[in-house]
């Protein structure tokens, strides 16, 4: 039966009338998220590419505890925003703004080494994923005919290359943190490419998306379009765990046996 999301949560309320629409929607969303975590649905597959630009080098003046660096022989351009800058060694800084008139760049953190005027590098060290990124399926290196490892960690990179001086052909990417740099990337998952790539390169990648937030008027997609009963079962398993808004207004559907029965039925239907 083809149902909208609203139709499903309203059916949940028929079993659990003390609940609010907010709770019913949350139970439906929870059931949907769990099901998406179990199944590789086609609409949850995404693809994109990491485009690595060639590194640029030149002399830059950096001042201790200042986030502003000034180009001497290195000329900053607006496309440097979002890229990384490094002086000698250590994890690079991310450039969050550029002033082409003054030939300055603003870093995401104050420069933490002694003031210097020296040769430095702009490169693409960090890779920022789309907002809907969940987990990787594969990251490809077509030029070399292999996949990059996606299971490496920052702890391992810190052990192998704490100075971050390794460059060459990357063979892995390591989960870093949520991006806090430029506004367009804030809150998005970020990985570190290692060793650092110094030339133009393309890495197509495939990934599973995080389940979307359901809206009342949405229809369930694909195989779920005619099987909204599976989502209803999962939502009712959640509803049966809710005791009610107060001791005086207990949820008549609150029952551990019902919850266990509906949970087991949901698992059976999800297979």
PDB file of N, CA, C and O in Angstrom, residues 93-145:
ATOM      1  N   UNK A  93      47.361  24.153   8.089  1.00  0.00           N
ATOM      2  CA  UNK A  93      46.233  25.009   8.425  1.00  0.00           C
ATOM      3  C   UNK A  93      45.316  25.101   7.211  1.00  0.00           C
ATOM      4  O   UNK A  93      45.756  24.946   6.065  1.00  0.00           O
ATOM      5  N   UNK A  94      44.050  25.394   7.461  1.00  0.00           N
ATOM      6  CA  UNK A  94      43.099  25.597   6.364  1.00  0.00           C
ATOM      7  C   UNK A  94      42.924  27.092   6.127  1.00  0.00           C
ATOM      8  O   UNK A  94      42.763  27.871   7.074  1.00  0.00           O
ATOM      9  N   UNK A  95      42.954  27.481   4.872  1.00  0.00           N
ATOM     10  CA  UNK A  95      42.748  28.884   4.494  1.00  0.00           C
ATOM     11  C   UNK A  95      41.243  29.151   4.441  1.00  0.00           C
ATOM     12  O   UNK A  95      40.518  28.481   3.702  1.00  0.00           O
ATOM     13  N   UNK A  96      40.774  30.114   5.220  1.00  0.00           N
ATOM     14  CA  UNK A  96      39.336  30.395   5.269  1.00  0.00           C
ATOM     15  C   UNK A  96      38.966  31.709   4.588  1.00  0.00           C
ATOM     16  O   UNK A  96      37.789  31.987   4.379  1.00  0.00           O
ATOM     17  N   UNK A  97      39.977  32.512   4.248  1.00  0.00           N
ATOM     18  CA  UNK A  97      39.687  33.762   3.542  1.00  0.00           C
ATOM     19  C   UNK A  97      40.961  34.246   2.858  1.00  0.00           C
ATOM     20  O   UNK A  97      42.078  33.920   3.286  1.00  0.00           O
ATOM     21  N   UNK A  98      40.780  35.024   1.785  1.00  0.00           N
ATOM     22  CA  UNK A  98      41.901  35.573   1.034  1.00  0.00           C
ATOM     23  C   UNK A  98      41.605  37.020   0.685  1.00  0.00           C
ATOM     24  O   UNK A  98      40.485  37.358   0.286  1.00  0.00           O
ATOM     25  N   UNK A  99      42.601  37.884   0.847  1.00  0.00           N
ATOM     26  CA  UNK A  99      42.522  39.279   0.401  1.00  0.00           C
ATOM     27  C   UNK A  99      43.529  39.433  -0.730  1.00  0.00           C
ATOM     28  O   UNK A  99      44.743  39.505  -0.500  1.00  0.00           O
ATOM     29  N   UNK A 100      43.029  39.449  -1.962  1.00  0.00           N
ATOM     30  CA  UNK A 100      43.919  39.492  -3.116  1.00  0.00           C
ATOM     31  C   UNK A 100      44.593  40.855  -3.275  1.00  0.00           C
ATOM     32  O   UNK A 100      45.651  40.950  -3.901  1.00  0.00           O
ATOM     33  N   UNK A 101      43.996  41.913  -2.739  1.00  0.00           N
ATOM     34  CA  UNK A 101      44.601  43.252  -2.836  1.00  0.00           C
ATOM     35  C   UNK A 101      45.836  43.332  -1.940  1.00  0.00           C
ATOM     36  O   UNK A 101      46.904  43.813  -2.354  1.00  0.00           O
ATOM     37  N   UNK A 102      45.696  42.864  -0.682  1.00  0.00           N
ATOM     38  CA  UNK A 102      46.815  42.898   0.260  1.00  0.00           C
ATOM     39  C   UNK A 102      47.710  41.674   0.138  1.00  0.00           C
ATOM     40  O   UNK A 102      48.768  41.605   0.763  1.00  0.00           O
ATOM     41  N   UNK A 103      47.275  40.690  -0.664  1.00  0.00           N
ATOM     42  CA  UNK A 103      47.974  39.407  -0.820  1.00  0.00           C
ATOM     43  C   UNK A 103      48.165  38.720   0.533  1.00  0.00           C
ATOM     44  O   UNK A 103      49.264  38.297   0.898  1.00  0.00           O
ATOM     45  N   UNK A 104      47.052  38.637   1.275  1.00  0.00           N
ATOM     46  CA  UNK A 104      47.070  37.949   2.563  1.00  0.00           C
ATOM     47  C   UNK A 104      46.035  36.824   2.565  1.00  0.00           C
ATOM     48  O   UNK A 104      45.094  36.816   1.768  1.00  0.00           O
ATOM     49  N   UNK A 105      46.227  35.896   3.489  1.00  0.00           N
ATOM     50  CA  UNK A 105      45.274  34.803   3.686  1.00  0.00           C
ATOM     51  C   UNK A 105      45.008  34.652   5.170  1.00  0.00           C
ATOM     52  O   UNK A 105      45.895  34.904   6.005  1.00  0.00           O
ATOM     53  N   UNK A 106      43.784  34.256   5.503  1.00  0.00           N
ATOM     54  CA  UNK A 106      43.405  34.038   6.898  1.00  0.00           C
ATOM     55  C   UNK A 106      43.311  32.541   7.147  1.00  0.00           C
ATOM     56  O   UNK A 106      42.652  31.814   6.400  1.00  0.00           O
ATOM     57  N   UNK A 107      43.969  32.096   8.204  1.00  0.00           N
ATOM     58  CA  UNK A 107      43.983  30.678   8.568  1.00  0.00           C
ATOM     59  C   UNK A 107      42.871  30.365   9.558  1.00  0.00           C
ATOM     60  O   UNK A 107      42.362  31.259  10.239  1.00  0.00           O
ATOM     61  N   UNK A 108      42.518  29.092   9.639  1.00  0.00           N
ATOM     62  CA  UNK A 108      41.448  28.702  10.566  1.00  0.00           C
ATOM     63  C   UNK A 108      41.894  28.731  12.016  1.00  0.00           C
ATOM     64  O   UNK A 108      41.068  28.706  12.926  1.00  0.00           O
ATOM     65  N   UNK A 109      43.194  28.809  12.263  1.00  0.00           N
ATOM     66  CA  UNK A 109      43.732  28.921  13.617  1.00  0.00           C
ATOM     67  C   UNK A 109      44.944  29.855  13.584  1.00  0.00           C
ATOM     68  O   UNK A 109      45.597  29.992  12.537  1.00  0.00           O
ATOM     69  N   UNK A 110      45.270  30.493  14.705  1.00  0.00           N
ATOM     70  CA  UNK A 110      46.470  31.333  14.739  1.00  0.00           C
ATOM     71  C   UNK A 110      47.727  30.509  14.462  1.00  0.00           C
ATOM     72  O   UNK A 110      47.824  29.341  14.866  1.00  0.00           O
ATOM     73  N   UNK A 111      48.673  31.112  13.788  1.00  0.00           N
ATOM     74  CA  UNK A 111      49.941  30.438  13.487  1.00  0.00           C
ATOM     75  C   UNK A 111      50.676  30.179  14.793  1.00  0.00           C
ATOM     76  O   UNK A 111      50.906  31.091  15.592  1.00  0.00           O
ATOM     77  N   UNK A 112      51.074  28.930  15.037  1.00  0.00           N
ATOM     78  CA  UNK A 112      51.584  28.552  16.353  1.00  0.00           C
ATOM     79  C   UNK A 112      53.073  28.346  16.458  1.00  0.00           C
ATOM     80  O   UNK A 112      53.559  27.906  17.500  1.00  0.00           O
ATOM     81  N   UNK A 113      53.822  28.668  15.411  1.00  0.00           N
ATOM     82  CA  UNK A 113      55.278  28.513  15.444  1.00  0.00           C
ATOM     83  C   UNK A 113      55.936  29.898  15.460  1.00  0.00           C
ATOM     84  O   UNK A 113      55.262  30.908  15.269  1.00  0.00           O
ATOM     85  N   UNK A 114      57.262  29.957  15.683  1.00  0.00           N
ATOM     86  CA  UNK A 114      57.943  31.262  15.697  1.00  0.00           C
ATOM     87  C   UNK A 114      57.742  32.020  14.387  1.00  0.00           C
ATOM     88  O   UNK A 114      57.679  31.426  13.307  1.00  0.00           O
ATOM     89  N   UNK A 115      57.646  33.341  14.488  1.00  0.00           N
ATOM     90  CA  UNK A 115      57.454  34.180  13.304  1.00  0.00           C
ATOM     91  C   UNK A 115      58.561  33.923  12.293  1.00  0.00           C
ATOM     92  O   UNK A 115      59.733  33.731  12.662  1.00  0.00           O
ATOM     93  N   UNK A 116      58.182  33.922  11.015  1.00  0.00           N
ATOM     94  CA  UNK A 116      59.156  33.569   9.992  1.00  0.00           C
ATOM     95  C   UNK A 116      58.731  34.106   8.635  1.00  0.00           C
ATOM     96  O   UNK A 116      57.545  34.364   8.404  1.00  0.00           O
ATOM     97  N   UNK A 117      59.693  34.280   7.768  1.00  0.00           N
ATOM     98  CA  UNK A 117      59.448  34.494   6.350  1.00  0.00           C
ATOM     99  C   UNK A 117      60.198  33.385   5.640  1.00  0.00           C
ATOM    100  O   UNK A 117      61.441  33.354   5.651  1.00  0.00           O
ATOM    101  N   UNK A 118      59.458  32.460   5.084  1.00  0.00           N
ATOM    102  CA  UNK A 118      60.096  31.268   4.535  1.00  0.00           C
ATOM    103  C   UNK A 118      59.232  30.653   3.445  1.00  0.00           C
ATOM    104  O   UNK A 118      58.082  31.044   3.228  1.00  0.00           O
ATOM    105  N   UNK A 119      59.812  29.662   2.789  1.00  0.00           N
ATOM    106  CA  UNK A 119      59.081  28.964   1.734  1.00  0.00           C
ATOM    107  C   UNK A 119      57.954  28.136   2.339  1.00  0.00           C
ATOM    108  O   UNK A 119      58.109  27.533   3.403  1.00  0.00           O
ATOM    109  N   UNK A 120      56.818  28.137   1.695  1.00  0.00           N
ATOM    110  CA  UNK A 120      55.675  27.379   2.199  1.00  0.00           C
ATOM    111  C   UNK A 120      54.875  26.827   1.028  1.00  0.00           C
ATOM    112  O   UNK A 120      55.172  27.114  -0.137  1.00  0.00           O
ATOM    113  N   UNK A 121      53.848  26.051   1.358  1.00  0.00           N
ATOM    114  CA  UNK A 121      53.111  25.313   0.323  1.00  0.00           C
ATOM    115  C   UNK A 121      51.608  25.430   0.531  1.00  0.00           C
ATOM    116  O   UNK A 121      51.125  25.378   1.668  1.00  0.00           O
ATOM    117  N   UNK A 122      50.887  25.571  -0.561  1.00  0.00           N
ATOM    118  CA  UNK A 122      49.430  25.458  -0.565  1.00  0.00           C
ATOM    119  C   UNK A 122      49.093  24.168  -1.294  1.00  0.00           C
ATOM    120  O   UNK A 122      49.595  23.914  -2.407  1.00  0.00           O
ATOM    121  N   UNK A 123      48.244  23.346  -0.687  1.00  0.00           N
ATOM    122  CA  UNK A 123      47.914  22.043  -1.259  1.00  0.00           C
ATOM    123  C   UNK A 123      46.528  21.610  -0.808  1.00  0.00           C
ATOM    124  O   UNK A 123      45.874  22.293  -0.012  1.00  0.00           O
ATOM    125  N   UNK A 124      46.080  20.469  -1.317  1.00  0.00           N
ATOM    126  CA  UNK A 124      44.798  19.878  -0.900  1.00  0.00           C
ATOM    127  C   UNK A 124      45.098  18.664  -0.027  1.00  0.00           C
ATOM    128  O   UNK A 124      45.362  17.567  -0.524  1.00  0.00           O
ATOM    129  N   UNK A 125      45.073  18.873   1.279  1.00  0.00           N
ATOM    130  CA  UNK A 125      45.362  17.800   2.225  1.00  0.00           C
ATOM    131  C   UNK A 125      44.104  17.208   2.838  1.00  0.00           C
ATOM    132  O   UNK A 125      44.067  16.031   3.196  1.00  0.00           O
ATOM    133  N   UNK A 126      43.050  18.038   2.975  1.00  0.00           N
ATOM    134  CA  UNK A 126      41.818  17.605   3.622  1.00  0.00           C
ATOM    135  C   UNK A 126      40.686  17.524   2.602  1.00  0.00           C
ATOM    136  O   UNK A 126      40.554  18.398   1.732  1.00  0.00           O
ATOM    137  N   UNK A 127      39.886  16.504   2.723  1.00  0.00           N
ATOM    138  CA  UNK A 127      38.774  16.241   1.799  1.00  0.00           C
ATOM    139  C   UNK A 127      37.466  16.376   2.560  1.00  0.00           C
ATOM    140  O   UNK A 127      37.266  15.699   3.575  1.00  0.00           O
ATOM    141  N   UNK A 128      36.577  17.231   2.094  1.00  0.00           N
ATOM    142  CA  UNK A 128      35.307  17.468   2.781  1.00  0.00           C
ATOM    143  C   UNK A 128      34.188  16.772   2.030  1.00  0.00           C
ATOM    144  O   UNK A 128      34.041  16.941   0.819  1.00  0.00           O
ATOM    145  N   UNK A 129      33.396  15.995   2.750  1.00  0.00           N
ATOM    146  CA  UNK A 129      32.328  15.177   2.165  1.00  0.00           C
ATOM    147  C   UNK A 129      31.011  15.944   2.099  1.00  0.00           C
ATOM    148  O   UNK A 129      30.832  16.943   2.799  1.00  0.00           O
ATOM    149  N   UNK A 130      30.062  15.468   1.294  1.00  0.00           N
ATOM    150  CA  UNK A 130      28.738  16.109   1.241  1.00  0.00           C
ATOM    151  C   UNK A 130      28.014  15.998   2.585  1.00  0.00           C
ATOM    152  O   UNK A 130      28.332  15.145   3.421  1.00  0.00           O
ATOM    153  N   UNK A 131      26.999  16.848   2.768  1.00  0.00           N
ATOM    154  CA  UNK A 131      26.240  16.842   4.018  1.00  0.00           C
ATOM    155  C   UNK A 131      25.545  15.504   4.265  1.00  0.00           C
ATOM    156  O   UNK A 131      25.330  15.114   5.417  1.00  0.00           O
ATOM    157  N   UNK A 132      25.181  14.801   3.182  1.00  0.00           N
ATOM    158  CA  UNK A 132      24.442  13.552   3.359  1.00  0.00           C
ATOM    159  C   UNK A 132      25.350  12.335   3.463  1.00  0.00           C
ATOM    160  O   UNK A 132      24.884  11.197   3.424  1.00  0.00           O
ATOM    161  N   UNK A 133      26.651  12.538   3.628  1.00  0.00           N
ATOM    162  CA  UNK A 133      27.591  11.419   3.686  1.00  0.00           C
ATOM    163  C   UNK A 133      27.326  10.539   4.903  1.00  0.00           C
ATOM    164  O   UNK A 133      27.146  11.023   6.015  1.00  0.00           O
ATOM    165  N   UNK A 134      27.306   9.221   4.666  1.00  0.00           N
ATOM    166  CA  UNK A 134      27.169   8.259   5.744  1.00  0.00           C
ATOM    167  C   UNK A 134      28.441   7.449   5.929  1.00  0.00           C
ATOM    168  O   UNK A 134      29.195   7.644   6.878  1.00  0.00           O
ATOM    169  N   UNK A 135      28.720   6.538   4.976  1.00  0.00           N
ATOM    170  CA  UNK A 135      29.942   5.741   4.993  1.00  0.00           C
ATOM    171  C   UNK A 135      30.425   5.542   3.559  1.00  0.00           C
ATOM    172  O   UNK A 135      29.639   5.585   2.611  1.00  0.00           O
ATOM    173  N   UNK A 136      31.708   5.288   3.420  1.00  0.00           N
ATOM    174  CA  UNK A 136      32.270   5.034   2.098  1.00  0.00           C
ATOM    175  C   UNK A 136      31.917   3.636   1.594  1.00  0.00           C
ATOM    176  O   UNK A 136      31.869   2.676   2.363  1.00  0.00           O
ATOM    177  N   UNK A 137      31.673   3.550   0.297  1.00  0.00           N
ATOM    178  CA  UNK A 137      31.644   2.265  -0.394  1.00  0.00           C
ATOM    179  C   UNK A 137      33.021   2.017  -0.995  1.00  0.00           C
ATOM    180  O   UNK A 137      33.613   0.956  -0.797  1.00  0.00           O
ATOM    181  N   UNK A 138      33.555   3.014  -1.716  1.00  0.00           N
ATOM    182  CA  UNK A 138      34.888   2.895  -2.309  1.00  0.00           C
ATOM    183  C   UNK A 138      35.378   4.265  -2.737  1.00  0.00           C
ATOM    184  O   UNK A 138      34.593   5.128  -3.127  1.00  0.00           O
ATOM    185  N   UNK A 139      36.699   4.459  -2.648  1.00  0.00           N
ATOM    186  CA  UNK A 139      37.363   5.636  -3.199  1.00  0.00           C
ATOM    187  C   UNK A 139      38.380   5.111  -4.203  1.00  0.00           C
ATOM    188  O   UNK A 139      39.270   4.332  -3.843  1.00  0.00           O
ATOM    189  N   UNK A 140      38.250   5.507  -5.463  1.00  0.00           N
ATOM    190  CA  UNK A 140      39.050   4.933  -6.538  1.00  0.00           C
ATOM    191  C   UNK A 140      40.192   5.860  -6.943  1.00  0.00           C
ATOM    192  O   UNK A 140      40.075   7.083  -6.895  1.00  0.00           O
ATOM    193  N   UNK A 141      41.272   5.242  -7.369  1.00  0.00           N
ATOM    194  CA  UNK A 141      42.387   5.955  -7.988  1.00  0.00           C
ATOM    195  C   UNK A 141      42.551   5.392  -9.395  1.00  0.00           C
ATOM    196  O   UNK A 141      43.312   4.443  -9.610  1.00  0.00           O
ATOM    197  N   UNK A 142      41.818   5.934 -10.389  1.00  0.00           N
ATOM    198  CA  UNK A 142      41.853   5.374 -11.740  1.00  0.00           C
ATOM    199  C   UNK A 142      43.241   5.399 -12.372  1.00  0.00           C
ATOM    200  O   UNK A 142      43.591   4.499 -13.148  1.00  0.00           O
ATOM    201  N   UNK A 143      44.045   6.416 -12.048  1.00  0.00           N
ATOM    202  CA  UNK A 143      45.368   6.531 -12.666  1.00  0.00           C
ATOM    203  C   UNK A 143      46.269   5.364 -12.282  1.00  0.00           C
ATOM    204  O   UNK A 143      47.094   4.915 -13.077  1.00  0.00           O
ATOM    205  N   UNK A 144      46.116   4.867 -11.061  1.00  0.00           N
ATOM    206  CA  UNK A 144      46.959   3.763 -10.592  1.00  0.00           C
ATOM    207  C   UNK A 144      46.222   2.431 -10.535  1.00  0.00           C
ATOM    208  O   UNK A 144      46.830   1.400 -10.232  1.00  0.00           O
ATOM    209  N   UNK A 145      44.903   2.463 -10.793  1.00  0.00           N
ATOM    210  CA  UNK A 145      44.146   1.215 -10.858  1.00  0.00           C
ATOM    211  C   UNK A 145      43.929   0.543  -9.527  1.00  0.00           C
ATOM    212  O   UNK A 145      43.942  -0.684  -9.448  1.00  0.00           O
TER     213      UNK A 145
END
